[in-house]
mmCIF file of C-alpha atoms and ligand atoms in Angstrom:
data_model
loop_
_atom_site.group_PDB
_atom_site.id
_atom_site.type_symbol
_atom_site.label_atom_id
_atom_site.label_comp_id
_atom_site.label_asym_id
_atom_site.label_seq_id
_atom_site.Cartn_x
_atom_site.Cartn_y
_atom_site.Cartn_z
ATOM 1 C CA MET A 636 46.626 83.252 -4.895
ATOM 2 C CA LEU A 637 49.581 81.820 -6.858
ATOM 3 C CA ILE A 638 48.786 84.139 -9.729
ATOM 4 C CA ASN A 639 48.840 87.164 -7.490
ATOM 5 C CA ARG A 640 52.056 86.131 -5.918
ATOM 6 C CA THR A 641 53.694 85.578 -9.350
ATOM 7 C CA LYS A 642 52.495 88.968 -10.570
ATOM 8 C CA PHE A 643 53.835 90.616 -7.475
ATOM 9 C CA LEU A 644 57.287 89.052 -7.821
ATOM 10 C CA SER A 645 57.402 89.899 -11.536
ATOM 11 C CA LEU A 646 56.654 93.517 -10.752
ATOM 12 C CA THR A 647 59.265 93.618 -7.998
ATOM 13 C CA LEU A 648 62.004 92.137 -10.225
ATOM 14 C CA LEU A 649 61.034 94.556 -12.999
ATOM 15 C CA LEU A 650 61.485 97.422 -10.516
ATOM 16 C CA ALA A 651 64.799 96.011 -9.411
ATOM 17 C CA GLY A 652 65.952 95.583 -13.079
ATOM 18 C CA ALA A 653 64.836 99.200 -13.808
ATOM 19 C CA ALA A 654 66.909 100.462 -10.792
ATOM 20 C CA LEU A 655 70.021 98.621 -12.057
ATOM 21 C CA ALA A 656 69.548 99.861 -15.642
ATOM 22 C CA GLY A 657 69.065 103.487 -14.449
ATOM 23 C CA CYS A 658 72.470 103.282 -12.725
ATOM 24 C CA GLY A 659 74.212 101.641 -15.668
ATOM 25 C CA GLY A 660 75.098 104.897 -17.533
ATOM 26 C CA GLY A 661 78.413 106.872 -17.231
ATOM 27 C CA ASP A 662 81.916 105.747 -16.187
ATOM 28 C CA ASP A 663 82.197 102.015 -15.681
ATOM 29 C CA LYS A 664 84.701 102.319 -12.870
ATOM 30 C CA ALA A 665 82.681 104.826 -11.012
ATOM 31 C CA ALA A 666 79.498 103.092 -11.783
ATOM 32 C CA ALA A 667 80.598 99.647 -10.461
ATOM 33 C CA PRO A 668 80.343 100.414 -6.683
ATOM 34 C CA LYS A 669 77.107 102.345 -7.369
ATOM 35 C CA ALA A 670 75.814 99.337 -9.169
ATOM 36 C CA ASP A 671 76.617 97.011 -6.296
ATOM 37 C CA THR A 672 74.785 99.384 -3.948
ATOM 38 C CA MET A 673 71.777 99.549 -6.183
ATOM 39 C CA ALA A 674 71.777 95.755 -6.602
ATOM 40 C CA GLU A 675 71.865 95.429 -2.819
ATOM 41 C CA LYS A 676 68.925 97.835 -2.524
ATOM 42 C CA ALA A 677 67.038 96.041 -5.233
ATOM 43 C CA ALA A 678 67.690 92.747 -3.510
ATOM 44 C CA ALA A 679 66.351 94.222 -0.241
ATOM 45 C CA VAL A 680 63.287 95.594 -2.013
ATOM 46 C CA ALA A 681 62.771 92.184 -3.586
ATOM 47 C CA ASP A 682 63.097 90.527 -0.185
ATOM 48 C CA ASP A 683 60.560 92.974 1.332
ATOM 49 C CA ALA A 684 58.290 92.366 -1.598
ATOM 50 C CA ALA A 685 58.599 88.656 -1.244
ATOM 51 C CA ALA A 686 57.897 88.873 2.471
ATOM 52 C CA THR A 687 54.914 91.071 1.755
ATOM 53 C CA VAL A 688 53.710 88.614 -0.843
ATOM 54 C CA ALA A 689 54.170 85.795 1.540
ATOM 55 C CA ASP A 690 52.246 87.676 4.310
ATOM 56 C CA THR A 691 49.572 88.584 1.810
ATOM 57 C CA ALA A 692 49.352 84.993 0.608
ATOM 58 C CA GLU A 693 49.207 83.772 4.210
ATOM 59 C CA ALA A 694 46.476 86.290 4.902
ATOM 60 C CA ALA A 695 44.659 85.300 1.794
ATOM 61 C CA LYS A 696 45.070 81.662 2.733
ATOM 62 C CA ASP A 697 43.636 82.421 6.135
ATOM 63 C CA THR A 698 40.791 84.404 4.607
ATOM 64 C CA ALA A 699 40.082 81.662 2.096
ATOM 65 C CA GLY A 700 40.219 79.037 4.799
ATOM 66 C CA ALA A 701 37.995 81.057 6.981
ATOM 67 C CA MET A 702 35.662 81.607 4.117
ATOM 68 C CA ALA A 703 35.746 77.942 3.287
ATOM 69 C CA ASP A 704 35.080 77.104 6.883
ATOM 70 C CA ASP A 705 32.228 79.613 6.897
ATOM 71 C CA ALA A 706 30.868 78.203 3.669
ATOM 72 C CA ALA A 707 31.187 74.648 5.005
ATOM 73 C CA GLU A 708 29.522 75.668 8.205
ATOM 74 C CA ALA A 709 26.817 77.617 6.329
ATOM 75 C CA ALA A 710 26.307 74.590 4.071
ATOM 76 C CA GLY A 711 26.187 72.378 7.149
ATOM 77 C CA ASP A 712 23.593 74.769 8.815
ATOM 78 C CA MET A 713 21.571 74.707 5.582
ATOM 79 C CA ALA A 714 21.658 70.985 5.392
ATOM 80 C CA ASP A 715 20.657 70.792 9.027
ATOM 81 C CA ALA A 716 17.937 73.303 8.454
ATOM 82 C CA ALA A 717 16.727 71.440 5.417
ATOM 83 C CA LYS A 718 16.915 68.090 7.231
ATOM 84 C CA GLU A 719 14.965 69.635 10.144
ATOM 85 C CA ALA A 720 12.357 71.157 7.800
ATOM 86 C CA ALA A 721 12.029 67.833 6.063
ATOM 87 C CA GLY A 722 11.679 66.144 9.410
ATOM 88 C CA ASP A 723 9.099 68.634 10.508
ATOM 89 C CA MET A 724 7.194 68.202 7.284
ATOM 90 C CA MET A 725 7.259 64.534 7.608
ATOM 91 C CA GLY A 726 6.219 64.765 11.202
ATOM 92 C CA GLU A 727 3.375 67.126 10.306
ATOM 93 C CA ALA A 728 2.317 64.948 7.409
ATOM 94 C CA SER A 729 2.410 61.955 9.778
ATOM 95 C CA ASP A 730 0.373 63.898 12.394
ATOM 96 C CA ALA A 731 -2.117 64.956 9.693
ATOM 97 C CA ALA A 732 -2.381 61.421 8.488
ATOM 98 C CA ALA A 733 -2.942 60.102 11.948
ATOM 99 C CA GLU A 734 -5.571 62.820 12.571
ATOM 100 C CA MET A 735 -7.355 62.026 9.334
ATOM 101 C CA LYS A 736 -7.277 58.321 10.256
ATOM 102 C CA ASP A 737 -8.769 59.139 13.685
ATOM 103 C CA LYS A 738 -11.392 61.311 12.046
ATOM 104 C CA ALA A 739 -12.253 58.713 9.507
ATOM 105 C CA ALA A 740 -12.444 56.056 12.221
ATOM 106 C CA GLY A 741 -14.633 58.387 14.260
ATOM 107 C CA ALA A 742 -16.885 59.122 11.310
ATOM 108 C CA ALA A 743 -17.206 55.457 10.491
ATOM 109 C CA HIS A 744 -18.004 54.699 14.129
ATOM 110 C CA ASP A 745 -20.644 57.450 14.250
ATOM 111 C CA MET A 746 -22.129 56.211 11.013
ATOM 112 C CA GLY A 747 -22.192 52.702 12.399
ATOM 113 C CA GLU A 748 -23.956 53.930 15.545
ATOM 114 C CA MET A 749 -26.363 56.005 13.436
ATOM 115 C CA ALA A 750 -27.094 52.964 11.334
ATOM 116 C CA GLU A 751 -27.609 50.850 14.490
ATOM 117 C CA ASP A 752 -29.887 53.481 15.961
ATOM 118 C CA ALA A 753 -31.858 53.725 12.701
ATOM 119 C CA MET A 754 -32.194 49.913 12.644
ATOM 120 C CA ALA A 755 -33.296 49.914 16.258
ATOM 121 C CA ASP A 756 -35.844 52.669 15.437
ATOM 122 C CA ALA A 757 -37.072 50.757 12.439
ATOM 123 C CA LYS A 758 -37.424 47.598 14.505
ATOM 124 C CA GLU A 759 -39.407 49.561 17.138
ATOM 125 C CA ALA A 760 -41.485 51.135 14.419
ATOM 126 C CA VAL A 761 -42.298 47.785 12.923
ATOM 127 C CA ALA A 762 -42.949 46.332 16.377
ATOM 128 C CA GLY A 763 -45.133 49.239 17.177
ATOM 129 C CA ALA A 764 -47.054 48.971 13.989
ATOM 130 C CA ALA A 765 -47.510 45.249 14.344
ATOM 131 C CA ALA A 766 -48.198 45.415 17.997
ATOM 132 C CA PRO A 767 -51.757 44.948 18.962
ATOM 133 C CA ALA A 768 -53.345 47.766 20.851
ATOM 134 C CA ASP A 769 -53.586 45.554 23.918
ATOM 135 C CA ASP A 770 -49.938 44.698 24.609
ATOM 136 C CA ASN A 771 -49.537 40.979 23.852
ATOM 137 C CA ASP A 772 -52.797 39.761 22.430
ATOM 138 C CA PRO A 773 -53.104 40.255 18.671
ATOM 139 C CA CYS A 774 -56.785 39.373 18.898
ATOM 140 C CA THR A 775 -57.583 42.340 21.182
ATOM 141 C CA LEU A 776 -57.815 45.762 19.422
ATOM 142 C CA ASN A 777 -58.325 49.245 20.721
ATOM 143 C CA VAL A 778 -59.926 52.019 18.650
ATOM 144 C CA LEU A 779 -60.192 55.649 19.718
ATOM 145 C CA ALA A 780 -62.609 58.447 18.808
ATOM 146 C CA GLY A 781 -62.890 61.992 20.093
ATOM 147 C CA ASP A 782 -65.044 65.099 19.763
ATOM 148 C CA ASN A 783 -64.816 64.949 15.986
ATOM 149 C CA ILE A 784 -66.203 62.551 13.447
ATOM 150 C CA ALA A 785 -63.277 60.204 13.065
ATOM 151 C CA TYR A 786 -61.789 56.875 14.260
ATOM 152 C CA SER A 787 -58.156 56.745 15.205
ATOM 153 C CA THR A 788 -57.645 54.129 12.499
ATOM 154 C CA ASN A 789 -59.470 53.319 9.269
ATOM 155 C CA ALA A 790 -57.990 49.810 8.989
ATOM 156 C CA LEU A 791 -57.850 46.941 11.495
ATOM 157 C CA SER A 792 -56.429 43.466 10.954
ATOM 158 C CA VAL A 793 -56.232 40.357 13.055
ATOM 159 C CA PRO A 794 -54.332 37.024 12.426
ATOM 160 C CA SER A 795 -56.413 34.115 11.268
ATOM 161 C CA SER A 796 -55.265 32.270 14.342
ATOM 162 C CA CYS A 797 -57.600 34.360 16.475
ATOM 163 C CA SER A 798 -60.677 32.378 17.537
ATOM 164 C CA ASN A 799 -62.310 35.320 19.223
ATOM 165 C CA VAL A 800 -61.623 39.097 18.584
ATOM 166 C CA THR A 801 -62.368 41.870 21.003
ATOM 167 C CA VAL A 802 -62.523 45.488 19.928
ATOM 168 C CA THR A 803 -62.684 48.280 22.517
ATOM 169 C CA LEU A 804 -63.888 51.686 21.448
ATOM 170 C CA THR A 805 -62.805 54.588 23.803
ATOM 171 C CA HIS A 806 -64.163 58.122 23.452
ATOM 172 C CA THR A 807 -61.310 60.378 24.288
ATOM 173 C CA GLY A 808 -63.314 63.590 23.952
ATOM 174 C CA LYS A 809 -65.526 65.521 26.314
ATOM 175 C CA LEU A 810 -68.901 65.778 24.394
ATOM 176 C CA PRO A 811 -71.785 63.686 25.635
ATOM 177 C CA LYS A 812 -72.922 60.834 23.455
ATOM 178 C CA ILE A 813 -76.204 62.606 22.635
ATOM 179 C CA ALA A 814 -74.155 65.292 20.819
ATOM 180 C CA MET A 815 -71.126 63.374 19.584
ATOM 181 C CA GLY A 816 -71.689 59.725 20.362
ATOM 182 C CA HIS A 817 -69.711 56.964 18.560
ATOM 183 C CA ASN A 818 -70.032 53.286 18.241
ATOM 184 C CA TRP A 819 -68.219 50.549 16.386
ATOM 185 C CA VAL A 820 -70.305 48.302 14.246
ATOM 186 C CA LEU A 821 -68.890 45.527 12.077
ATOM 187 C CA MET A 822 -70.718 44.356 8.977
ATOM 188 C CA PRO A 823 -70.304 43.409 5.330
ATOM 189 C CA GLU A 824 -69.500 46.504 3.237
ATOM 190 C CA SER A 825 -72.679 45.921 1.158
ATOM 191 C CA ALA A 826 -74.900 46.341 4.260
ATOM 192 C CA VAL A 827 -73.526 49.620 5.528
ATOM 193 C CA GLU A 828 -75.992 52.106 4.082
ATOM 194 C CA GLU A 829 -79.146 50.060 5.031
ATOM 195 C CA VAL A 830 -77.894 49.248 8.543
ATOM 196 C CA ALA A 831 -76.956 52.905 9.134
ATOM 197 C CA MET A 832 -80.363 54.122 8.046
ATOM 198 C CA ALA A 833 -82.106 51.527 10.173
ATOM 199 C CA GLY A 834 -79.877 52.427 13.065
ATOM 200 C CA MET A 835 -80.923 56.079 12.986
ATOM 201 C CA GLY A 836 -84.518 54.826 13.088
ATOM 202 C CA ALA A 837 -83.689 52.612 16.109
ATOM 203 C CA GLY A 838 -82.665 55.723 18.094
ATOM 204 C CA ALA A 839 -80.189 56.596 20.748
ATOM 205 C CA ASP A 840 -81.722 54.192 23.229
ATOM 206 C CA ALA A 841 -80.812 51.368 20.924
ATOM 207 C CA ASN A 842 -77.326 52.862 20.409
ATOM 208 C CA TYR A 843 -78.495 53.627 16.856
ATOM 209 C CA ILE A 844 -78.132 49.891 16.073
ATOM 210 C CA PRO A 845 -80.942 48.104 14.401
ATOM 211 C CA ALA A 846 -81.889 44.534 15.117
ATOM 212 C CA ASP A 847 -80.082 42.989 12.110
ATOM 213 C CA GLU A 848 -78.209 39.985 13.579
ATOM 214 C CA ALA A 849 -77.892 38.466 10.070
ATOM 215 C CA ARG A 850 -75.533 41.201 8.854
ATOM 216 C CA ILE A 851 -74.191 42.890 12.003
ATOM 217 C CA VAL A 852 -71.269 40.769 13.211
ATOM 218 C CA ALA A 853 -70.422 42.795 16.227
ATOM 219 C CA ALA A 854 -71.286 46.194 17.805
ATOM 220 C CA THR A 855 -70.207 48.252 20.824
ATOM 221 C CA ASP A 856 -72.561 50.450 22.777
ATOM 222 C CA LEU A 857 -72.854 54.153 21.958
ATOM 223 C CA VAL A 858 -70.208 56.044 23.980
ATOM 224 C CA GLY A 859 -69.724 59.694 24.911
ATOM 225 C CA GLY A 860 -66.678 61.614 26.190
ATOM 226 C CA GLY A 861 -64.602 59.537 28.565
ATOM 227 C CA GLU A 862 -66.527 56.376 28.028
ATOM 228 C CA SER A 863 -65.603 53.111 26.421
ATOM 229 C CA SER A 864 -67.295 49.947 25.277
ATOM 230 C CA SER A 865 -66.202 46.540 23.892
ATOM 231 C CA ALA A 866 -67.474 44.025 21.527
ATOM 232 C CA THR A 867 -66.332 40.424 21.237
ATOM 233 C CA PHE A 868 -67.044 38.085 18.307
ATOM 234 C CA ALA A 869 -65.876 34.800 16.861
ATOM 235 C CA LEU A 870 -63.693 35.192 13.859
ATOM 236 C CA GLY A 871 -65.452 32.208 12.407
ATOM 237 C CA ASP A 872 -68.568 34.284 12.088
ATOM 238 C CA LEU A 873 -66.956 36.162 9.138
ATOM 239 C CA LYS A 874 -67.827 34.713 5.760
ATOM 240 C CA ASP A 875 -65.041 33.889 3.282
ATOM 241 C CA GLY A 876 -64.874 36.255 0.296
ATOM 242 C CA GLU A 877 -66.871 38.928 2.001
ATOM 243 C CA THR A 878 -65.417 42.409 2.511
ATOM 244 C CA TYR A 879 -66.000 43.659 6.062
ATOM 245 C CA VAL A 880 -66.049 47.176 7.379
ATOM 246 C CA TYR A 881 -66.753 48.943 10.610
ATOM 247 C CA VAL A 882 -68.742 52.150 10.883
ATOM 248 C CA CYS A 883 -70.202 54.469 13.506
ATOM 249 C CA THR A 884 -73.949 54.469 13.043
ATOM 250 C CA PHE A 885 -74.523 57.722 15.042
ATOM 251 C CA PRO A 886 -76.615 59.895 12.624
ATOM 252 C CA GLY A 887 -74.474 61.513 10.038
ATOM 253 C CA HIS A 888 -71.255 59.617 10.978
ATOM 254 C CA TRP A 889 -71.339 56.382 9.022
ATOM 255 C CA SER A 890 -70.063 57.782 5.685
ATOM 256 C CA ILE A 891 -67.008 59.275 7.417
ATOM 257 C CA MET A 892 -66.293 56.997 10.370
ATOM 258 C CA LYS A 893 -65.612 53.903 8.303
ATOM 259 C CA GLY A 894 -62.669 51.440 8.195
ATOM 260 C CA THR A 895 -61.798 48.108 6.824
ATOM 261 C CA PHE A 896 -61.526 44.920 8.875
ATOM 262 C CA THR A 897 -59.269 42.142 7.451
ATOM 263 C CA ILE A 898 -57.829 38.848 8.463
ATOM 264 C CA SER A 899 -54.102 38.521 7.853
HETATM 265 ZN ZN1 LIG B 663 -69.573 58.533 15.563
#
């Protein structure tokens, strides 16, 4: 602004000087009053110019001031906006973090529950597997058979603490025992084939069980669909070191309906 004002003044003085010089020629006496007039005019022009410059400077100052204010205001707005944006971002980040924390906690909780459920299921499964067929008594066992040549289990076990063991065979099918009869006969594995053959000879009236008390430890009656029969024996009747099995001696069944009986 100072530069502009200086330039303007210089130009004005130059113009004023030029006016004086232009009137300097000719008679000195005649020229003197003219020169005074010209000087006055030049001074007036200079005053006007100075006033204009001052006005211009003032206007420029106002403009500059306004611009500075605008700039300051804009800068302030930008700072506020930046601050707000930063605040929002921090808020969002905080929210996101909180959400993730919640999710993680939820997931951990779910996993914990799943683990608990799995453990509960496992416990139930173990309890179910270990549970004797007859609720509380580990010395009482249930075996099922249906309208096909198969027992519901091919392995039975009782604790050595049992003095007596009772096995109940239930036929869950519909066929009569003459067509699809089953029994449960416990004996040493080495006796199976001979006992089964002898049983076939003994016939249905004898439940297909021969008179072989030396090797047959226990035997149920022959059952048909919907029937059941139990056999009870002393665990002490089993010989140490002998492998015991149970079979169905109905003709043709013994090689398939066969399971192991062990003492745990
Ligand atoms: Zn059978």
